[in-house]
Amino acid sequence: MRAPSSAATRRIETAASPSASAMVTAEATIASRVSADRRLFVSRAHTGPRAFSEASSTRPSVRRSGKPLHRTKIMARGDTPYEKCATVYEIAIRRTERGHSMETTVEAPMGFDSALRRTAVVVALGAIMTILDTTIVNVAINTLGRDFHTSLSTIQWVIAGYTLALSMTIPITGWVIERFGPKTMWITALALFIGGSLLCGLAWSAPALIAFRVVQGIGGGLLMPVGQTMLAREAGPGRMGRAMAVISIPGMLAPVLGPVLGGVVVDHFSWRWLFFVNVPFCALALLLAVRMLPRDEERRAGAPLDWVGLALLSPGLAALVYGCSQAGGGSGLTSPSALAGLAAGVLLLGAFVLWSLRRGERALLDLRLFRRRAFTTGVGALFLYSASIFGLLILAPLYYQTAGGHSALDAGLLIAPLGVGAIITMPVAGRLTDRFGSRGLGIAGILLAMAGTLVFTTIGAATPPALLAAALFTVGLGHGLVIPSLAAAPYQGLPKQLIPAATTMSNIAIRVATSFGVAVLALVLQLRLQAGVPGGDGTLAGVAVHGSEVAGAVAHAFGGSFWWALAIGATALVPAALLPRRAIEGVRRR
């Protein structure tokens, strides 16, 4: 290889066309040539937002003396954004060296190409079963207690153990993705979930079932954030809204389908099939994952784990979730178990924040992400909205069963309009988020969801079910708009290496918000039942003893509790209004 006679440096500015939403500014320096095949080697190339996929293309218009000569389409070859850009730069520099000036427009893929579609299908298939397991077992608690001859306080750990394992596993997600790669970890987590499901179905005692549910929870806790990270990386900023719409579908369907499927299985089959049903679907997802998921890249084999941060964050989250569940599960906020859990959680999480700020980028989670406006406002809006909507999803079935006298299966079916509404708007919301950004769509969705919630604040003993079904349908329409937009918001302008940390923190926010919302609304309901129902002790069992005699007072207590759901959801409008206007900051459109 002979040294170049002179160095040629060219700067290419690539601006997104009206149909695209990515801008790449690249600088390439020719450092050497190979005379045998006249190939050019680009020694330096860098990109802004990495918005390329396997099918990225450029349409360069080459001009001499201000007149266009010809227009050519260049396929950007390579597996990484670096390789794709280097291909384009090489061709561009060849042409500019001949005396041409060239302006290149790079069109980032805006639709669901085959690679993104495959990833989305596999991730959604695995995620829906893990999220479904958070609600499908709820209707079988009494059956499990009877079959294992154990108390309700013991058997409830079948649910609590799974939830706590989910919460404790999420914080380590970012590190394992960097250390082992997202595909490897997703397959490992799914295999762990399948093994846990098989063992749960074969459980011979209550302690064994609880232990195997923890195994399930560890696998399930990794699956969702790891899958979300893969989708975010594959989609890029220009398709983030649609990617988040896909990954949000399991979370939207689980609260609706879980109680229904659980009721059918318990009524017509053995409770063991609540766990065995996971195996064929997850096995299919496992086979598809091996073939279809993008291969792992950019592993950090020597990335050290922040053991101190992990020891503070995981138990802190588990303690906080446990305290919230105890406060909302009938024990009350002043019970020793609730106070101990909440106090331990707050202290451990506070210590984690101080430790992480001290370690900076070496921390388990880089809290400097909160300096970014899009991330902070997006996570804040998602937290408040999730607390409101999940509280509503818990209270609405309870109202149907307590005040309406419906069975658990019927109550689950009565929630279905919410899912129908969300399915209608969610696909459209993903596209609109990619085009217009998260702010306007998020605000519109929150307002629509809160309008439906407002109807529940007026319920009485004689409120027609059709009115409540229409209200839930309205909530669903808003929910379908909110989730893709707010889920995509924290990723705005994030470099690729920060996506795992952002995914971990947004999933932690949702997990804590769910427990917080359910605890607050359950506690409010308990206090209102205690104060408003004659002879009641604040529990649903005490209400059931009096039956129809106190139906009006019970409905009034539920109505007052729904006001709290409305208030919490309305506060989400504040951070949503502070979101950046554009879906991708720093994009120059032509």
Coordinates of C-alpha atoms in Angstrom, one line a residue:
M1 CA 0.0 0.0 0.0
R2 CA 1.6 3.3 -1.1
A3 CA 1.1 6.5 0.9
P4 CA -1.3 9.0 -0.6
S5 CA 0.3 11.9 -2.4
S6 CA -2.1 14.3 -0.7
A7 CA -4.9 14.1 1.8
A8 CA -8.4 14.9 0.6
T9 CA -11.0 15.9 3.1
R10 CA -14.6 16.3 2.2
R11 CA -17.7 17.2 4.3
I12 CA -21.1 15.8 3.4
E13 CA -24.2 17.2 5.0
T14 CA -27.2 15.0 4.9
A15 CA -30.5 16.4 5.8
A16 CA -33.8 14.5 6.1
S17 CA -36.3 14.9 3.4
P18 CA -40.0 15.6 4.4
S19 CA -40.7 11.9 4.4
A20 CA -37.8 11.1 6.7
S21 CA -36.9 12.1 10.2
A22 CA -33.1 11.7 10.6
M23 CA -30.2 13.9 9.9
V24 CA -26.7 12.7 9.6
T25 CA -23.7 14.9 9.4
A26 CA -20.5 13.0 8.5
E27 CA -16.9 13.9 7.9
A28 CA -14.7 11.5 6.1
T29 CA -10.9 11.7 5.6
I30 CA -9.1 9.6 3.1
A31 CA -6.0 8.2 4.8
S32 CA -4.8 5.5 2.2
R33 CA -5.5 4.0 -1.1
V34 CA -5.0 0.5 -2.5
S35 CA -3.7 0.8 -6.0
A36 CA -4.6 -2.8 -7.0
D37 CA -8.4 -2.4 -6.9
R38 CA -8.6 1.4 -6.4
R39 CA -10.6 1.0 -3.2
L40 CA -10.8 3.9 -0.8
F41 CA -10.4 3.5 2.9
V42 CA -12.3 5.9 5.1
S43 CA -10.2 6.4 8.2
R44 CA -12.7 8.5 10.1
A45 CA -16.5 8.7 9.9
H46 CA -19.1 9.5 12.5
T47 CA -22.8 10.0 12.6
G48 CA -25.3 11.9 14.6
P49 CA -28.6 10.1 15.4
R50 CA -28.2 6.6 14.2
A51 CA -31.2 6.3 12.0
F52 CA -30.0 3.7 9.5
S53 CA -31.3 0.2 9.0
E54 CA -30.2 -2.6 6.8
A55 CA -32.1 -1.0 3.9
S56 CA -31.0 2.6 4.3
S57 CA -30.5 4.3 1.0
T58 CA -29.3 7.6 -0.4
R59 CA -30.2 9.5 -3.6
P60 CA -27.2 11.7 -4.4
S61 CA -27.6 14.5 -6.8
V62 CA -24.2 15.3 -8.4
R63 CA -23.7 18.8 -9.9
R64 CA -20.9 20.5 -11.9
S65 CA -21.0 24.2 -12.4
G66 CA -24.4 24.3 -10.7
K67 CA -26.1 22.0 -13.1
P68 CA -27.3 18.5 -12.1
L69 CA -25.7 15.8 -14.1
H70 CA -27.4 12.6 -12.9
R71 CA -29.1 11.1 -9.9
T72 CA -28.1 7.7 -8.5
K73 CA -29.4 5.4 -5.8
I74 CA -26.8 4.0 -3.4
M75 CA -27.6 1.1 -1.2
A76 CA -25.9 1.6 2.2
R77 CA -24.3 -1.7 2.8
G78 CA -23.1 -3.0 6.2
D79 CA -24.5 -4.2 9.5
T80 CA -23.7 -1.2 11.6
P81 CA -24.4 2.5 11.2
Y82 CA -20.6 3.0 10.9
E83 CA -20.4 0.6 8.0
K84 CA -23.4 1.9 6.2
C85 CA -22.1 5.5 6.5
A86 CA -18.7 4.5 5.4
T87 CA -20.2 3.0 2.2
V88 CA -21.9 6.2 1.3
Y89 CA -18.9 8.4 2.2
E90 CA -16.6 6.3 0.0
I91 CA -18.8 6.7 -3.0
A92 CA -19.3 10.4 -2.3
I93 CA -15.6 11.1 -1.9
R94 CA -14.8 9.3 -5.1
R95 CA -17.2 11.6 -7.0
T96 CA -16.1 14.8 -5.3
E97 CA -12.4 14.0 -6.2
R98 CA -13.4 14.1 -9.8
G99 CA -14.5 17.7 -9.5
H100 CA -18.1 17.2 -8.6
S101 CA -19.9 18.7 -5.7
M102 CA -22.5 16.5 -4.2
E103 CA -25.5 17.0 -1.8
T104 CA -26.7 13.7 -0.4
T105 CA -30.1 13.0 1.1
V106 CA -30.3 10.0 3.3
E107 CA -33.7 8.5 3.8
A108 CA -34.0 6.6 7.1
P109 CA -36.5 3.8 6.9
M110 CA -39.9 5.0 8.1
G111 CA -41.9 1.8 7.8
F112 CA -41.8 -1.5 9.5
D113 CA -39.1 -3.3 7.5
S114 CA -38.7 -7.1 7.7
A115 CA -36.0 -6.9 10.4
L116 CA -38.0 -4.7 12.7
R117 CA -41.2 -6.7 12.1
R118 CA -39.5 -9.9 13.0
T119 CA -38.1 -8.5 16.2
A120 CA -41.5 -7.0 17.2
V121 CA -43.4 -10.2 16.7
V122 CA -40.9 -12.3 18.7
V123 CA -40.7 -9.8 21.6
A124 CA -44.4 -9.3 21.8
L125 CA -45.1 -13.1 21.8
G126 CA -42.7 -13.6 24.7
A127 CA -43.8 -10.5 26.6
I128 CA -47.6 -11.2 26.5
M129 CA -47.2 -14.5 28.4
T130 CA -45.0 -13.0 31.2
I131 CA -47.3 -10.0 31.7
L132 CA -50.4 -12.2 31.6
D133 CA -49.0 -14.2 34.5
T134 CA -49.2 -11.1 36.7
T135 CA -53.0 -11.2 36.6
I136 CA -54.1 -14.7 35.4
V137 CA -53.4 -16.3 38.8
N138 CA -55.4 -13.8 40.8
V139 CA -58.7 -15.6 40.3
A140 CA -57.2 -18.9 41.5
I141 CA -56.0 -17.9 44.9
N142 CA -59.0 -19.4 46.8
T143 CA -58.6 -22.7 44.8
L144 CA -54.9 -22.8 45.5
G145 CA -55.4 -22.3 49.2
R146 CA -58.0 -25.0 49.3
D147 CA -55.9 -27.6 47.4
F148 CA -52.8 -27.0 49.4
H149 CA -54.7 -26.7 52.7
T150 CA -53.0 -23.4 53.6
S151 CA -54.0 -20.0 54.8
L152 CA -54.8 -17.0 52.5
S153 CA -51.9 -15.1 54.0
T154 CA -49.5 -17.8 52.9
I155 CA -50.9 -18.5 49.4
Q156 CA -51.0 -14.8 48.5
W157 CA -47.2 -15.0 48.2
V158 CA -47.9 -16.9 45.0
I159 CA -48.7 -13.4 43.6
A160 CA -46.4 -11.3 45.8
G161 CA -43.4 -13.5 45.1
Y162 CA -43.8 -13.2 41.4
T163 CA -44.3 -9.4 41.6
L164 CA -41.3 -8.9 43.9
A165 CA -39.0 -11.0 41.7
L166 CA -40.0 -8.9 38.7
S167 CA -39.2 -5.7 40.6
M168 CA -35.8 -7.0 41.9
T169 CA -34.7 -8.2 38.5
I170 CA -35.4 -5.1 36.5
P171 CA -32.4 -3.0 37.9
I172 CA -29.8 -5.4 36.6
T173 CA -31.2 -5.3 33.0
G174 CA -29.0 -2.6 31.7
W175 CA -25.8 -4.3 32.9
V176 CA -26.6 -7.7 31.6
I177 CA -27.5 -6.3 28.2
E178 CA -24.1 -4.6 27.9
R179 CA -22.3 -7.6 29.3
F180 CA -23.9 -10.5 27.4
G181 CA -25.9 -8.8 24.6
P182 CA -29.7 -8.4 24.4
K183 CA -30.4 -11.5 22.2
T184 CA -28.5 -13.8 24.5
M185 CA -30.2 -12.4 27.6
W186 CA -33.7 -12.4 26.1
I187 CA -33.4 -16.1 25.1
T188 CA -31.9 -16.9 28.6
A189 CA -34.7 -15.1 30.4
L190 CA -37.4 -16.8 28.3
A191 CA -35.9 -20.2 29.0
L192 CA -35.9 -19.4 32.7
F193 CA -39.6 -18.4 32.5
I194 CA -40.5 -21.6 30.6
G195 CA -38.7 -23.7 33.3
G196 CA -40.4 -21.8 36.1
S197 CA -43.8 -22.3 34.4
L198 CA -43.2 -26.1 34.1
L199 CA -42.1 -26.3 37.8
C200 CA -45.1 -24.2 38.9
G201 CA -47.5 -26.6 37.1
L202 CA -45.8 -29.6 38.9
A203 CA -45.6 -27.9 42.3
W204 CA -46.4 -30.3 45.2
S205 CA -46.8 -27.8 48.0
A206 CA -47.5 -24.1 48.6
P207 CA -43.8 -23.3 49.5
A208 CA -42.7 -25.1 46.3
L209 CA -45.2 -23.1 44.2
I210 CA -44.0 -19.8 45.7
A211 CA -40.4 -20.7 45.1
F212 CA -41.0 -21.6 41.5
R213 CA -43.0 -18.4 41.0
V214 CA -39.9 -16.5 42.0
V215 CA -38.0 -18.3 39.3
Q216 CA -40.8 -17.3 36.9
G217 CA -40.5 -13.7 38.1
I218 CA -36.8 -13.5 37.5
G219 CA -37.2 -14.6 33.9
G220 CA -40.2 -12.3 33.4
G221 CA -38.5 -9.4 34.9
L222 CA -35.7 -9.5 32.3
L223 CA -37.9 -10.2 29.3
M224 CA -39.8 -7.0 29.0
P225 CA -37.0 -4.5 29.4
V226 CA -34.5 -6.5 27.3
G227 CA -37.1 -6.9 24.5
Q228 CA -37.9 -3.2 24.7
T229 CA -34.2 -2.3 24.3
M230 CA -33.9 -4.5 21.2
L231 CA -36.9 -2.9 19.6
A232 CA -35.7 0.6 20.5
R233 CA -32.3 -0.1 18.9
E234 CA -33.7 -1.7 15.8
A235 CA -36.3 1.0 15.3
G236 CA -34.2 4.1 15.7
P237 CA -35.7 7.5 16.5
G238 CA -37.8 7.7 13.3
R239 CA -39.9 4.6 14.2
M240 CA -39.8 4.7 18.0
G241 CA -43.5 5.4 18.3
R242 CA -44.6 2.4 16.3
A243 CA -42.1 0.2 18.1
M244 CA -43.5 1.2 21.5
A245 CA -47.0 0.6 20.2
V246 CA -46.1 -3.0 19.5
I247 CA -44.4 -3.6 22.9
S248 CA -47.3 -1.9 24.7
I249 CA -49.9 -4.3 23.4
P250 CA -49.1 -7.1 25.9
G251 CA -49.3 -4.7 28.8
M252 CA -52.6 -3.4 27.6
L253 CA -54.2 -6.8 27.1
A254 CA -52.9 -8.5 30.2
P255 CA -55.2 -6.8 32.8
V256 CA -58.2 -7.4 30.5
L257 CA -57.5 -11.0 29.4
G258 CA -55.8 -12.3 32.6
P259 CA -58.9 -12.6 34.8
V260 CA -61.0 -13.9 32.0
L261 CA -58.6 -16.7 31.0
G262 CA -57.9 -17.4 34.6
G263 CA -61.5 -17.8 35.3
V264 CA -62.0 -20.2 32.3
V265 CA -59.1 -22.3 33.3
V266 CA -60.0 -22.6 36.9
D267 CA -63.7 -23.4 36.1
H268 CA -63.1 -26.0 33.4
F269 CA -59.6 -27.3 34.0
S270 CA -57.0 -27.7 36.7
W271 CA -55.2 -24.7 38.2
R272 CA -52.0 -26.3 37.0
W273 CA -52.9 -25.3 33.4
L274 CA -52.6 -21.7 34.5
F275 CA -48.8 -22.4 34.2
F276 CA -48.7 -25.1 31.6
V277 CA -50.4 -22.9 29.1
N278 CA -47.3 -20.7 29.0
V279 CA -45.1 -23.5 27.7
P280 CA -46.1 -24.0 24.1
F281 CA -46.4 -20.2 23.3
C282 CA -43.1 -19.4 25.0
A283 CA -41.4 -22.4 23.3
L284 CA -42.5 -21.0 19.9
A285 CA -41.2 -17.6 20.9
L286 CA -37.9 -19.2 21.9
L287 CA -37.5 -21.0 18.5
L288 CA -38.4 -17.8 16.6
A289 CA -35.9 -15.8 18.8
V290 CA -33.0 -18.0 17.9
R291 CA -33.7 -17.5 14.1
M292 CA -35.1 -14.0 13.9
L293 CA -33.7 -11.7 16.6
P294 CA -30.8 -9.4 15.6
R295 CA -27.4 -10.7 16.6
D296 CA -25.6 -9.3 19.6
E297 CA -23.1 -6.5 19.0
E298 CA -21.0 -4.1 21.0
R299 CA -20.7 -6.2 24.1
R300 CA -18.7 -4.8 27.0
A301 CA -17.1 -8.0 28.2
G302 CA -15.2 -6.3 31.0
A303 CA -18.1 -4.0 32.2
P304 CA -18.0 -4.1 36.0
L305 CA -21.2 -4.6 37.9
D306 CA -22.0 -2.0 40.5
W307 CA -22.6 -4.4 43.4
V308 CA -23.3 -1.8 46.0
G309 CA -25.9 -0.1 43.7
L310 CA -27.5 -3.4 43.1
A311 CA -27.6 -4.2 46.8
L312 CA -29.4 -0.9 47.4
L313 CA -31.7 -0.7 44.5
S314 CA -33.2 -4.2 44.1
P315 CA -34.1 -4.7 47.8
G316 CA -35.3 -1.1 47.9
L317 CA -37.7 -1.6 45.1
A318 CA -38.9 -4.9 46.5
A319 CA -39.5 -3.3 49.9
L320 CA -41.3 -0.3 48.4
V321 CA -43.6 -2.6 46.3
Y322 CA -44.2 -4.8 49.3
G323 CA -45.1 -1.9 51.5
C324 CA -47.5 -0.5 48.9
S325 CA -49.2 -3.9 48.5
Q326 CA -49.6 -4.2 52.3
A327 CA -51.0 -0.7 52.6
G328 CA -53.5 -1.4 49.8
G329 CA -54.3 -5.0 50.6
G330 CA -56.4 -4.5 53.7
S331 CA -53.6 -4.0 56.3
G332 CA -53.8 -0.2 56.0
L333 CA -51.0 2.4 55.8
T334 CA -50.4 2.3 59.6
S335 CA -49.9 -1.5 59.8
P336 CA -46.4 -2.6 60.8
S337 CA -45.8 -4.5 57.6
A338 CA -46.7 -1.6 55.4
L339 CA -44.7 0.9 57.4
A340 CA -41.7 -1.3 57.6
G341 CA -41.8 -2.0 53.8
L342 CA -42.3 1.7 52.9
A343 CA -39.6 3.0 55.3
A344 CA -37.0 0.4 54.2
G345 CA -37.8 1.1 50.5
V346 CA -37.4 4.9 50.9
L347 CA -34.2 4.6 52.9
L348 CA -32.6 2.1 50.5
L349 CA -33.6 4.1 47.4
G350 CA -32.4 7.3 48.9
A351 CA -29.0 5.7 49.6
F352 CA -28.9 4.4 46.0
V353 CA -29.5 7.9 44.6
L354 CA -26.6 9.3 46.7
W355 CA -24.3 6.4 45.8
S356 CA -25.2 6.7 42.0
L357 CA -24.6 10.4 41.9
R358 CA -21.2 9.8 43.4
R359 CA -20.2 7.1 40.9
G360 CA -21.6 8.9 37.9
E361 CA -21.4 6.8 34.7
R362 CA -20.0 3.8 36.6
A363 CA -23.2 3.5 38.6
L364 CA -25.7 0.7 38.1
L365 CA -28.0 3.3 36.6
D366 CA -26.7 6.6 35.3
L367 CA -29.0 9.1 37.0
R368 CA -27.6 11.9 34.8
L369 CA -30.2 10.8 32.3
F370 CA -32.6 12.9 34.3
R371 CA -30.8 16.0 33.1
R372 CA -32.4 15.4 29.7
R373 CA -35.7 17.1 29.5
A374 CA -37.4 14.5 27.2
F375 CA -36.4 11.7 29.5
T376 CA -37.4 13.4 32.8
T377 CA -40.8 14.6 31.6
G378 CA -41.5 11.4 29.7
V379 CA -40.8 9.2 32.7
G380 CA -42.7 11.6 35.0
A381 CA -45.8 11.6 32.8
L382 CA -45.6 7.8 32.4
F383 CA -45.4 7.3 36.1
L384 CA -48.4 9.4 37.0
Y385 CA -50.6 8.1 34.2
S386 CA -49.7 4.4 35.0
A387 CA -50.6 4.9 38.7
S388 CA -54.0 6.3 37.7
I389 CA -54.9 3.7 35.0
F390 CA -53.8 0.6 36.9
G391 CA -55.6 1.8 40.0
L392 CA -58.7 2.2 37.8
L393 CA -58.2 -1.3 36.4
I394 CA -58.2 -2.8 39.9
L395 CA -61.1 -0.8 41.2
A396 CA -63.5 -1.3 38.2
P397 CA -63.7 -5.1 38.5
L398 CA -64.0 -4.8 42.3
Y399 CA -67.0 -2.5 41.8
Y400 CA -68.6 -4.9 39.4
Q401 CA -68.2 -7.8 41.8
T402 CA -69.0 -5.9 45.0
A403 CA -71.8 -3.5 44.1
G404 CA -73.1 -5.3 41.0
G405 CA -72.9 -8.9 42.2
H406 CA -71.1 -10.2 39.1
S407 CA -68.7 -13.1 39.1
A408 CA -65.0 -12.7 38.6
L409 CA -65.3 -14.0 35.0
D410 CA -68.2 -11.6 34.2
A411 CA -66.2 -8.7 35.8
G412 CA -63.3 -9.5 33.6
L413 CA -65.5 -9.5 30.5
L414 CA -67.0 -6.1 31.5
I415 CA -63.5 -4.6 31.4
A416 CA -63.1 -5.7 27.7
P417 CA -64.3 -2.4 26.2
L418 CA -61.1 -0.8 27.4
G419 CA -59.0 -3.2 25.5
V420 CA -61.2 -2.8 22.4
G421 CA -60.7 1.0 22.5
A422 CA -57.0 0.7 22.9
I423 CA -56.6 -1.7 20.0
I424 CA -58.3 0.8 17.7
T425 CA -56.1 3.8 18.5
M426 CA -52.8 2.2 19.4
P427 CA -51.5 1.5 15.9
V428 CA -52.5 5.0 14.7
A429 CA -50.8 6.5 17.8
G430 CA -47.5 4.9 16.9
R431 CA -47.4 6.5 13.5
L432 CA -48.6 9.9 14.7
T433 CA -45.9 9.9 17.5
D434 CA -43.2 9.2 14.9
R435 CA -44.5 12.1 12.8
F436 CA -45.5 14.8 15.3
G437 CA -43.8 13.8 18.5
S438 CA -45.1 12.7 21.9
R439 CA -46.4 15.9 23.5
G440 CA -49.7 16.7 21.6
L441 CA -50.7 13.0 21.4
G442 CA -49.9 12.3 25.0
I443 CA -52.0 15.3 26.2
A444 CA -54.9 14.3 24.0
G445 CA -54.8 10.7 25.2
I446 CA -54.6 11.7 28.9
L447 CA -57.6 14.0 28.5
L448 CA -59.6 11.3 26.7
A449 CA -58.8 8.7 29.3
M450 CA -59.7 11.1 32.2
A451 CA -63.0 11.9 30.5
G452 CA -63.9 8.2 30.7
T453 CA -62.7 8.0 34.3
L454 CA -64.9 11.0 35.2
V455 CA -68.0 8.9 34.5
F456 CA -66.9 6.4 37.2
T457 CA -66.9 9.2 39.8
T458 CA -70.7 9.5 39.4
I459 CA -71.6 5.9 39.8
G460 CA -74.5 4.8 41.9
A461 CA -76.3 1.6 42.8
A462 CA -78.5 1.9 39.6
T463 CA -75.8 3.0 37.1
P464 CA -76.4 1.1 33.9
P465 CA -73.6 -1.2 32.8
A466 CA -73.9 0.1 29.2
L467 CA -72.8 3.6 30.4
L468 CA -69.8 2.2 32.2
A469 CA -68.9 0.1 29.2
A470 CA -68.9 3.3 27.1
A471 CA -66.8 5.0 29.7
L472 CA -64.2 2.2 29.6
F473 CA -64.2 2.3 25.8
T474 CA -63.4 6.0 26.0
V475 CA -60.6 5.3 28.5
G476 CA -59.3 2.7 26.1
L477 CA -59.2 5.1 23.2
G478 CA -57.2 7.5 25.3
H479 CA -55.0 4.7 26.7
G480 CA -54.1 3.6 23.1
L481 CA -52.9 7.2 22.4
V482 CA -51.0 7.7 25.6
I483 CA -48.9 4.5 25.9
P484 CA -47.0 4.7 22.6
S485 CA -46.4 8.4 22.9
L486 CA -45.2 8.4 26.5
A487 CA -43.3 5.2 26.1
A488 CA -41.3 6.7 23.2
A489 CA -40.7 10.0 24.9
P490 CA -37.8 9.1 27.2
Y491 CA -35.8 7.8 24.1
Q492 CA -35.9 11.2 22.3
G493 CA -32.4 12.2 21.3
L494 CA -30.7 9.4 23.3
P495 CA -27.5 7.9 21.9
K496 CA -27.6 4.2 21.4
Q497 CA -25.4 3.3 24.4
L498 CA -27.9 5.0 26.8
I499 CA -31.0 3.0 25.6
P500 CA -30.5 0.1 28.1
A501 CA -30.3 2.5 31.1
A502 CA -33.3 4.4 29.9
T503 CA -35.3 1.2 29.4
T504 CA -34.4 0.0 32.9
M505 CA -35.4 3.3 34.5
S506 CA -38.7 3.6 32.6
N507 CA -39.6 0.0 33.6
I508 CA -38.8 0.7 37.2
A509 CA -41.0 3.8 37.1
I510 CA -44.0 1.7 35.7
R511 CA -43.5 -1.0 38.3
V512 CA -43.4 1.4 41.2
A513 CA -46.3 3.4 39.7
T514 CA -48.5 0.3 39.4
S515 CA -48.0 -0.6 43.1
F516 CA -48.3 3.1 44.2
G517 CA -51.6 3.6 42.3
V518 CA -53.2 0.4 43.4
A519 CA -52.1 1.0 47.1
V520 CA -53.4 4.6 47.1
L521 CA -56.8 3.8 45.6
A522 CA -57.3 0.6 47.7
L523 CA -56.5 2.5 50.8
V524 CA -58.9 5.3 49.9
L525 CA -61.6 2.8 49.2
Q526 CA -61.0 1.0 52.5
L527 CA -61.3 4.3 54.4
R528 CA -64.5 5.3 52.5
L529 CA -66.1 1.9 53.1
Q530 CA -65.2 2.1 56.8
A531 CA -66.7 5.6 57.1
G532 CA -69.7 5.3 54.7
V533 CA -71.1 1.7 55.1
P534 CA -73.1 1.2 58.3
G535 CA -71.7 -1.6 60.4
G536 CA -68.9 -2.1 57.9
D537 CA -65.2 -2.7 58.9
G538 CA -63.8 -1.3 55.7
T539 CA -63.2 -4.7 54.1
L540 CA -65.0 -6.2 51.1
A541 CA -65.9 -9.3 53.1
G542 CA -67.7 -7.0 55.6
V543 CA -69.6 -5.4 52.7
A544 CA -70.6 -8.7 51.3
V545 CA -72.3 -9.6 54.7
H546 CA -74.7 -6.7 54.3
G547 CA -75.4 -7.4 50.6
S548 CA -78.0 -5.2 48.8
E549 CA -78.8 -3.3 52.0
V550 CA -75.7 -1.1 51.6
A551 CA -75.4 -1.1 47.8
G552 CA -75.9 2.7 47.5
A553 CA -73.3 3.4 50.2
V554 CA -70.8 1.0 48.6
A555 CA -71.3 2.6 45.2
H556 CA -70.7 6.0 46.7
A557 CA -67.5 4.8 48.3
F558 CA -66.2 3.6 45.0
G559 CA -67.2 6.8 43.3
G560 CA -65.2 8.8 45.8
S561 CA -62.2 6.5 45.2
F562 CA -62.4 7.0 41.4
W563 CA -62.0 10.8 42.0
W564 CA -58.5 10.0 43.3
A565 CA -57.7 8.0 40.1
L566 CA -58.9 11.0 38.1
A567 CA -56.8 13.5 40.1
I568 CA -53.6 11.4 39.8
G569 CA -54.1 11.0 36.0
A570 CA -54.8 14.7 35.6
T571 CA -51.4 15.6 37.2
A572 CA -49.8 13.7 34.3
L573 CA -50.8 16.6 32.1
V574 CA -48.1 18.8 33.6
P575 CA -45.0 16.7 32.6
A576 CA -46.7 15.8 29.3
A577 CA -47.1 19.5 28.5
L578 CA -43.3 20.0 29.1
L579 CA -42.3 17.3 26.6
P580 CA -40.3 18.5 23.6
R581 CA -42.5 19.3 20.6
R582 CA -40.7 17.2 18.0
A583 CA -40.3 13.4 18.0
I584 CA -36.6 13.8 17.4
E585 CA -34.8 16.8 18.7
G586 CA -32.2 18.4 16.5
V587 CA -33.7 17.3 13.3
R588 CA -33.7 19.8 10.4
R589 CA -36.5 19.2 8.0
R590 CA -36.7 20.3 4.4

